[in-house]
PDB file of C-alpha atoms and ligand atoms in Angstrom:
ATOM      1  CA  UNK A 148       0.000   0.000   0.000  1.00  0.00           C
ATOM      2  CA  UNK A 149       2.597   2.890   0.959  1.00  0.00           C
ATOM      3  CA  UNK A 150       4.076   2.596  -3.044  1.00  0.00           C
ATOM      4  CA  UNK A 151       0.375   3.585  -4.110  1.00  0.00           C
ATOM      5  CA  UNK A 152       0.240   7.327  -4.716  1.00  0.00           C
ATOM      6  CA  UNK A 153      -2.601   9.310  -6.549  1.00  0.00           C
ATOM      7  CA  UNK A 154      -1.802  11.794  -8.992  1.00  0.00           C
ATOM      8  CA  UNK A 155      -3.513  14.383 -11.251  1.00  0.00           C
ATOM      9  CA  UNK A 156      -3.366  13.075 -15.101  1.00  0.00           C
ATOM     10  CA  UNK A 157      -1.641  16.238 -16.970  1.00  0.00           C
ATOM     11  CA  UNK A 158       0.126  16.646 -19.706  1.00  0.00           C
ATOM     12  CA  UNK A 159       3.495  16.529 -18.205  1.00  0.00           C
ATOM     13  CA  UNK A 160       2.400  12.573 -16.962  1.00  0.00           C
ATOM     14  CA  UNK A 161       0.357  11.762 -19.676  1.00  0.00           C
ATOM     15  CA  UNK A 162       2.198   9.497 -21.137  1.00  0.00           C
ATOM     16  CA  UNK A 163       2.395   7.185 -17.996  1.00  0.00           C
ATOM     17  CA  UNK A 164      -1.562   7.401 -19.044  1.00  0.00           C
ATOM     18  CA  UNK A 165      -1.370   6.351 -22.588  1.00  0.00           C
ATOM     19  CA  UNK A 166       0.917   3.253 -21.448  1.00  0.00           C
ATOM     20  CA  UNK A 167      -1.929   2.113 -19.002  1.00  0.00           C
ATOM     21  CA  UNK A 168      -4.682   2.680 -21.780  1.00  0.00           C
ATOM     22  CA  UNK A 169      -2.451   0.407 -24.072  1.00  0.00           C
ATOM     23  CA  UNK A 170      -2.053  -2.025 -21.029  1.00  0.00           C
ATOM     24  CA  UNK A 171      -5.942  -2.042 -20.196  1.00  0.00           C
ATOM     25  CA  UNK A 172      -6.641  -2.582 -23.989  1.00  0.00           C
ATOM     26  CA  UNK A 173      -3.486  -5.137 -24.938  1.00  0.00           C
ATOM     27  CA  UNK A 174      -3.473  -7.473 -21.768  1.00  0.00           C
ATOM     28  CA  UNK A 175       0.328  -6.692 -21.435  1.00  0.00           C
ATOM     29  CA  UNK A 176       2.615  -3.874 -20.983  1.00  0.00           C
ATOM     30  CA  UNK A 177       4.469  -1.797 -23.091  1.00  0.00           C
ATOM     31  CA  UNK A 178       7.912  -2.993 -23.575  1.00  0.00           C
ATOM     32  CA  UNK A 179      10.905  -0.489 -22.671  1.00  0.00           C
ATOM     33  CA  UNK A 180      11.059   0.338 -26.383  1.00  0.00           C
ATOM     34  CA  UNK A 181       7.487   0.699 -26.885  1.00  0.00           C
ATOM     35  CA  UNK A 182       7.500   3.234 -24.123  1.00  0.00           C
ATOM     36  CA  UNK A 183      10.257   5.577 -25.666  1.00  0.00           C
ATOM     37  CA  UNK A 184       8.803   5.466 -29.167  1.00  0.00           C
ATOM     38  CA  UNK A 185       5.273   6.372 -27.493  1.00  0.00           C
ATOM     39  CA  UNK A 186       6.803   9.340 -25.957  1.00  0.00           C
ATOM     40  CA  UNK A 187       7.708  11.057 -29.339  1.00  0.00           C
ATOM     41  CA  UNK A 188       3.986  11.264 -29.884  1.00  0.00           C
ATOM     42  CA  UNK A 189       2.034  14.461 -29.474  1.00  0.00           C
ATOM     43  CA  UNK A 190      -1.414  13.807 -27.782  1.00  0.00           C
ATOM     44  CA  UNK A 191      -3.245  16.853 -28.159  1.00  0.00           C
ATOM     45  CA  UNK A 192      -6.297  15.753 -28.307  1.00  0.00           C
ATOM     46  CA  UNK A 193      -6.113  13.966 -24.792  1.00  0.00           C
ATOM     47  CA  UNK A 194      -4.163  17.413 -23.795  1.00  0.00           C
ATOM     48  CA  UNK A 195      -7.187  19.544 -24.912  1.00  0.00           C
ATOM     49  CA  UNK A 196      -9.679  17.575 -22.924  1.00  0.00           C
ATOM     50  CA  UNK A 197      -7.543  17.403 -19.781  1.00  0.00           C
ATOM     51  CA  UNK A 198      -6.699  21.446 -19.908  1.00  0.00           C
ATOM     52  CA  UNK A 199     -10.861  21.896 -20.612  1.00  0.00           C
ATOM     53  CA  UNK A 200     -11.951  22.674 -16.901  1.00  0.00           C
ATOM     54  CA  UNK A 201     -14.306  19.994 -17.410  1.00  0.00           C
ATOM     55  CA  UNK A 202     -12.242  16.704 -16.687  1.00  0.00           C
ATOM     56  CA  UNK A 203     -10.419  15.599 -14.410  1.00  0.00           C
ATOM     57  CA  UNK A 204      -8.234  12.450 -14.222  1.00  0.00           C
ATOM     58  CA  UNK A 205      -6.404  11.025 -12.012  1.00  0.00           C
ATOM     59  CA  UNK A 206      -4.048   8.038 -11.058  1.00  0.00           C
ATOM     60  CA  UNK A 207      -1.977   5.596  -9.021  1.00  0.00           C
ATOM     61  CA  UNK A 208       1.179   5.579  -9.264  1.00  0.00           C
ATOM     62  CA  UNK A 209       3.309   2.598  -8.483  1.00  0.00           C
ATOM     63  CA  UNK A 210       7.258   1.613  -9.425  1.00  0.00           C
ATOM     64  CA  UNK A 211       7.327   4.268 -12.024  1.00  0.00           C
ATOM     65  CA  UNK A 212       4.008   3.454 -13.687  1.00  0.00           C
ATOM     66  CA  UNK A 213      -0.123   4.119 -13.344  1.00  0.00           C
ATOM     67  CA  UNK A 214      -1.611   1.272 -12.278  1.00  0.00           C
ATOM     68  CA  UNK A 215      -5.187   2.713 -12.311  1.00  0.00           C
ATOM     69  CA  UNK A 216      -7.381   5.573 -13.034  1.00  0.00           C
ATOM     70  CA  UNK A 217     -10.519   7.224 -12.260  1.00  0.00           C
ATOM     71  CA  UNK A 218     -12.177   9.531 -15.250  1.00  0.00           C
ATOM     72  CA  UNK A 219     -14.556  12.419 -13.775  1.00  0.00           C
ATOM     73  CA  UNK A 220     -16.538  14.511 -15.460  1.00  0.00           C
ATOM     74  CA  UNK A 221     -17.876  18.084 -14.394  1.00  0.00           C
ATOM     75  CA  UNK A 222     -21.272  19.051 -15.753  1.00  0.00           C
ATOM     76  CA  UNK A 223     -22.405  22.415 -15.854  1.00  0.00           C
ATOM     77  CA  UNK A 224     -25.828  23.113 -15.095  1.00  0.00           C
ATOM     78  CA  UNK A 225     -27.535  26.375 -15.938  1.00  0.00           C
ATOM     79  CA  UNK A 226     -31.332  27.753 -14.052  1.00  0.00           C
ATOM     80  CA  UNK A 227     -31.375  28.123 -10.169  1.00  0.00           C
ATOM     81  CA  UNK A 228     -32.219  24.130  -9.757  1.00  0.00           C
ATOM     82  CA  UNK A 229     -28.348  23.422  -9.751  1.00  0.00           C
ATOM     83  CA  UNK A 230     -24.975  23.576  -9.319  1.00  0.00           C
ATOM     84  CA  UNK A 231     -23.843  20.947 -11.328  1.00  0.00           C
ATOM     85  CA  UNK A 232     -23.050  17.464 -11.114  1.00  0.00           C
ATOM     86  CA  UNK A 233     -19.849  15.207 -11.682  1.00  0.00           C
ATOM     87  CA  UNK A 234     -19.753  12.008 -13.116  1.00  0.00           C
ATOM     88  CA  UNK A 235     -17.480   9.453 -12.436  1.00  0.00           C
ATOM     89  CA  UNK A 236     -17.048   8.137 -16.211  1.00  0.00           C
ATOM     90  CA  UNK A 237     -14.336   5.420 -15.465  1.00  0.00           C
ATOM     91  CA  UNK A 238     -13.178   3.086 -13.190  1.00  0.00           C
ATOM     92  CA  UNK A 239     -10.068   0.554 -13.154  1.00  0.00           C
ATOM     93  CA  UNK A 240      -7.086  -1.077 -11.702  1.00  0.00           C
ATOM     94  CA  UNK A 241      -4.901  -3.228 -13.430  1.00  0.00           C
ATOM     95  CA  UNK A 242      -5.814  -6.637 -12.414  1.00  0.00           C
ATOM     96  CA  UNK A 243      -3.036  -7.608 -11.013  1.00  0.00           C
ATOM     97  CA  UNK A 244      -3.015  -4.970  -8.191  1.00  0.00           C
ATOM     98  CA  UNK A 245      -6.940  -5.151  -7.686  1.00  0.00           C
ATOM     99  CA  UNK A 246      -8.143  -5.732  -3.975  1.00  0.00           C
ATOM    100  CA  UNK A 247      -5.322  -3.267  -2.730  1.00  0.00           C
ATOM    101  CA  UNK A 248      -7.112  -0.711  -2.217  1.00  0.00           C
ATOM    102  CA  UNK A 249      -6.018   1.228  -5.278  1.00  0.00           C
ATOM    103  CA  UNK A 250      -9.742   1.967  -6.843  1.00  0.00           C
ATOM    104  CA  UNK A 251     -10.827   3.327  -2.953  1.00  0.00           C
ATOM    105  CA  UNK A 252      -7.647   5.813  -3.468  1.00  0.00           C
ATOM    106  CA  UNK A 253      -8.971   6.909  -6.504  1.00  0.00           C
ATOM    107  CA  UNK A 254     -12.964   7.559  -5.371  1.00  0.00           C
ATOM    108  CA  UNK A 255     -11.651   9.422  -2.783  1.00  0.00           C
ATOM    109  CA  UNK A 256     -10.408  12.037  -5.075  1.00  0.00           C
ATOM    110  CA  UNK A 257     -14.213  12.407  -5.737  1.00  0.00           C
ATOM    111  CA  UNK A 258     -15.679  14.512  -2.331  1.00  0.00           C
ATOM    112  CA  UNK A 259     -12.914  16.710  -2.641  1.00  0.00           C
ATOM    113  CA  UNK A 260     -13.761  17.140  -6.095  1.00  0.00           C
ATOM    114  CA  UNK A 261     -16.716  17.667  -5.501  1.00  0.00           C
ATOM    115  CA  UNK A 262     -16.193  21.073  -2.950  1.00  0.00           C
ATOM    116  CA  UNK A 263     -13.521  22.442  -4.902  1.00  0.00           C
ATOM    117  CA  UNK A 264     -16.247  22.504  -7.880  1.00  0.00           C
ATOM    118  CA  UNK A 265     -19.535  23.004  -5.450  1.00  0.00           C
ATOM    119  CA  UNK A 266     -21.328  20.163  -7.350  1.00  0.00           C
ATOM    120  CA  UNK A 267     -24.687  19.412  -6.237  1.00  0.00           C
ATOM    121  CA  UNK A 268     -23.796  15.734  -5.998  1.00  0.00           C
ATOM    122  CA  UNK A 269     -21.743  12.833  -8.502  1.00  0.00           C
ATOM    123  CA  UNK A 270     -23.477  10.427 -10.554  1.00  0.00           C
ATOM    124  CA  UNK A 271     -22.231   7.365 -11.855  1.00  0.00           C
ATOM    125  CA  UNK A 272     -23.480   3.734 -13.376  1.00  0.00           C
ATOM    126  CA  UNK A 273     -22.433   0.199 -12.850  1.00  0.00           C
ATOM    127  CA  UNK A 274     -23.213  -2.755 -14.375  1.00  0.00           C
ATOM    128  CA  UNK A 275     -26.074  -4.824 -12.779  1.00  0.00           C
ATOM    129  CA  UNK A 276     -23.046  -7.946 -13.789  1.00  0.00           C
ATOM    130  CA  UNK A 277     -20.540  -6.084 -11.676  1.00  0.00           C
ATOM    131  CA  UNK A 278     -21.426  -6.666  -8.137  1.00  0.00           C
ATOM    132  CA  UNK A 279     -18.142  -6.156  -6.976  1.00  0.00           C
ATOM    133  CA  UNK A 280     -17.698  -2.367  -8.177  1.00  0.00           C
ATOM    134  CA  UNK A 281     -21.188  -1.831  -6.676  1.00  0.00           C
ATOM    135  CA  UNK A 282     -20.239  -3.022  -3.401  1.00  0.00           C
ATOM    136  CA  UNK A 283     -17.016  -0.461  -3.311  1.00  0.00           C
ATOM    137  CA  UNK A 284     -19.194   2.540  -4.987  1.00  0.00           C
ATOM    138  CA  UNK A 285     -21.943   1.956  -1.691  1.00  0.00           C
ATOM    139  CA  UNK A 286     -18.977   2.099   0.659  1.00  0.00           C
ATOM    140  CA  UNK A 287     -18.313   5.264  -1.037  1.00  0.00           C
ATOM    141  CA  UNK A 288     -21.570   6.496   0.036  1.00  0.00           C
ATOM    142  CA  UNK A 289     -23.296   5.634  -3.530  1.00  0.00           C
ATOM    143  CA  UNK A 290     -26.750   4.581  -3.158  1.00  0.00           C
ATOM    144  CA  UNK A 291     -29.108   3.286  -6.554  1.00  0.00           C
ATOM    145  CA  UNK A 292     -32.042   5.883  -6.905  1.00  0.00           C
ATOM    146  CA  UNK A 293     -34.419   3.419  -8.721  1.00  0.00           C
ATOM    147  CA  UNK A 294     -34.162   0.990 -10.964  1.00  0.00           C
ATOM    148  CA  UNK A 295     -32.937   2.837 -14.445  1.00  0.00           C
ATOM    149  CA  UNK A 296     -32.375   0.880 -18.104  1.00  0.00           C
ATOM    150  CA  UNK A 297     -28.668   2.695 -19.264  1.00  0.00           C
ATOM    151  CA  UNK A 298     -29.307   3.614 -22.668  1.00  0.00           C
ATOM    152  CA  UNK A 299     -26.362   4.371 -25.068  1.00  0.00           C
ATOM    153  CA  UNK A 300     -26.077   5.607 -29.040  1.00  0.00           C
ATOM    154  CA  UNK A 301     -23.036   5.025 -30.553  1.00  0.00           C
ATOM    155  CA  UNK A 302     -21.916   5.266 -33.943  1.00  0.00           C
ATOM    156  CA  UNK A 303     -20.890   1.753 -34.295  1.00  0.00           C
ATOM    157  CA  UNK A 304     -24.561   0.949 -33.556  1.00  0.00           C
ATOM    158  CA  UNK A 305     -25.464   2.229 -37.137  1.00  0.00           C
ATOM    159  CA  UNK A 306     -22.682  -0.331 -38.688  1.00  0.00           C
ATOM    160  CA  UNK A 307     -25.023  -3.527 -40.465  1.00  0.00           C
TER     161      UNK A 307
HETATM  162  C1  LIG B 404     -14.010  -2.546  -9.763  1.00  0.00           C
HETATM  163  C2  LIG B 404     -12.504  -2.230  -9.641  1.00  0.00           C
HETATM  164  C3  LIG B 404     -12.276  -0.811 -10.146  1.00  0.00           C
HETATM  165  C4  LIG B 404     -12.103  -2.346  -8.163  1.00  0.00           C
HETATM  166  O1  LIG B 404     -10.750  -1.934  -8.058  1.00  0.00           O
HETATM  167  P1  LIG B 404      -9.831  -2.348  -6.824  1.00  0.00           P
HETATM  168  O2  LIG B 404      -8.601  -1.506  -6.887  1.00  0.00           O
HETATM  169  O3  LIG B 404      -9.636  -3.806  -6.789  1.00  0.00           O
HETATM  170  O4  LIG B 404     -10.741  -1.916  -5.580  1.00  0.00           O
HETATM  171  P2  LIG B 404     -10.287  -1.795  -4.043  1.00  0.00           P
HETATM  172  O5  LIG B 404      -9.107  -2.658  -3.775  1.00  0.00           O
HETATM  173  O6  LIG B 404     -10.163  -0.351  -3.692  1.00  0.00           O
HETATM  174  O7  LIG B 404     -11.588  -2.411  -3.336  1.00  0.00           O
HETATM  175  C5  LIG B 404     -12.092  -1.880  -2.112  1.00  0.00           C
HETATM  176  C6  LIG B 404     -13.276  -2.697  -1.669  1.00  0.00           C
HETATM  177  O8  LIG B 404     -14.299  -2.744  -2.685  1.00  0.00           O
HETATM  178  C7  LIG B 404     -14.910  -4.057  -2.707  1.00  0.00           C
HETATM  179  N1  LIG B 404     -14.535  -4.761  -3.930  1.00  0.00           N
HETATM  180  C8  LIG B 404     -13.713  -4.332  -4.921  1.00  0.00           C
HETATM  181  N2  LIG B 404     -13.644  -5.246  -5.913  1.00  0.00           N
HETATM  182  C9  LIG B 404     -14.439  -6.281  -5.525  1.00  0.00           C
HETATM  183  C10 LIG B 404     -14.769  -7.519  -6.129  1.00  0.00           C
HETATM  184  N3  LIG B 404     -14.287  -7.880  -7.353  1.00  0.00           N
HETATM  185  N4  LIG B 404     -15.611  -8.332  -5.469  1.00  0.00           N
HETATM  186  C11 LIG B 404     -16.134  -7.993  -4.271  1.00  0.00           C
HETATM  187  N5  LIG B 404     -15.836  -6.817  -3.630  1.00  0.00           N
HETATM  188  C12 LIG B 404     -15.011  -5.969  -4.275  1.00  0.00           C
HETATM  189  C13 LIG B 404     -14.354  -4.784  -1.497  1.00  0.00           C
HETATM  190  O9  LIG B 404     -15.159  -4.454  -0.399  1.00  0.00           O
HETATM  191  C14 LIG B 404     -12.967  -4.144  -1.374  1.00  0.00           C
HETATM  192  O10 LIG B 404     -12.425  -4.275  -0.082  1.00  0.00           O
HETATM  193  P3  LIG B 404     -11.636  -5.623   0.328  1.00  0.00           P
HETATM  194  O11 LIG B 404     -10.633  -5.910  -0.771  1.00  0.00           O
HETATM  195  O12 LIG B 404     -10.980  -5.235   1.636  1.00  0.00           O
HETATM  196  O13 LIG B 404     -12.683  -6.696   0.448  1.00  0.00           O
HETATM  197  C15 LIG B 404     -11.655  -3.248 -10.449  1.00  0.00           C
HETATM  198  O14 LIG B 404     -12.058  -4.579 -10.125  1.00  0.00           O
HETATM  199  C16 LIG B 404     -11.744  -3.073 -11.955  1.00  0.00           C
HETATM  200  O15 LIG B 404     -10.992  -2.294 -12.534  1.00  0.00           O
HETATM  201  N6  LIG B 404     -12.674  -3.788 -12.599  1.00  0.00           N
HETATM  202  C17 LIG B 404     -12.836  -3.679 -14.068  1.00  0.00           C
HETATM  203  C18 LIG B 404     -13.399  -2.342 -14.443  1.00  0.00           C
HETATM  204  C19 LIG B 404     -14.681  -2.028 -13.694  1.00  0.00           C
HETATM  205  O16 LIG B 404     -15.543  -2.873 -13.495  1.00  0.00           O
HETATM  206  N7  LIG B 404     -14.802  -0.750 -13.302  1.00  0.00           N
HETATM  207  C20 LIG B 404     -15.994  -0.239 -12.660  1.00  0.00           C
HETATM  208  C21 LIG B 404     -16.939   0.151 -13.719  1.00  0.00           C
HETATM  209  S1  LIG B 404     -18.458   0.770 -13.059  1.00  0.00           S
END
């Protein structure tokens, strides 16, 4: 536990974030080679988003690389009903350092979050299938409002 430290995503440490995404997606780490060649890119796109105001990223640390992340999103609300909400977008550890406590370090980036921005409240979903994320979001404080069908529209869907 004491080599777990969070950290906000930037773009000075995004690259630490693009090896994770390609370790999430892959099933294996980036080699030492991959790593330097990945660092010549430019990721403006990802830079963009993180400099927006709007998201906010952040992740463990451990021996020099992330290990897991936790994708929030702030969303403006206009009329005197609300302040606006966040919206915890993503979730995960790397499976080999799961039930460490790593995804608990990350959610509690969230209340803090929350103040600094004066959100009304955060908002996320889980997966009915996923009973195990649902237990750590209700230790959070997380409590399911009713029961909702998650609807989605993606481009993909028009494919066929
Ligand atoms: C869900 C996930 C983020 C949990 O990450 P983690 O780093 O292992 O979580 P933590 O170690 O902080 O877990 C804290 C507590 O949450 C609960 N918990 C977490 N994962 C659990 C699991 N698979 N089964 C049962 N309880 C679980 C436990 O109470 C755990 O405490 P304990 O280990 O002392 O019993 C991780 O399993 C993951 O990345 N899964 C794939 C992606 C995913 O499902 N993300 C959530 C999408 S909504």
């Amino acid at each position: 536990m004491s080599d777990f430290w969070v950290v906000q995503v930037t773009r000075k440490n995004y690259h630490l974030f693009d090896d994770m995404v390609f370790w999430r997606q892959q099933g294996r780490e980036r080699t030492a080679a991959e790593k330097q060649s990945s660092r010549e890119g430019q990721y403006l796109d990802a830079w963009g988003a993180l400099d927006s105001g709007h998201l906010f990223v952040y992740a463990v640390q451990s021996s020099g690389r992330f290990v897991g992340w936790i994708s929030i999103v702030f969303m403006p609300k206009v009329g005197p009903w609300s302040k606006g909400v966040l919206y915890v977008d993503e979730l995960w550890t790397a499976p080999d350092y799961r039930r460490q406590g790593v995804a608990s370090l990350l959610l509690a980036k969230v209340r803090p979050l929350q103040a600094q921005l004066q959100a009304a409240g955060v908002r996320l979903y889980v997966g009915a299938d996923n009973p195990g994320a649902r237990k750590l979001y209700e230790s959070f404080g997380f409590r399911a409002r009713n029961a909702a069908i998650f609807m989605e529209y993606e481009d993909a869907d028009q494919d066929g």
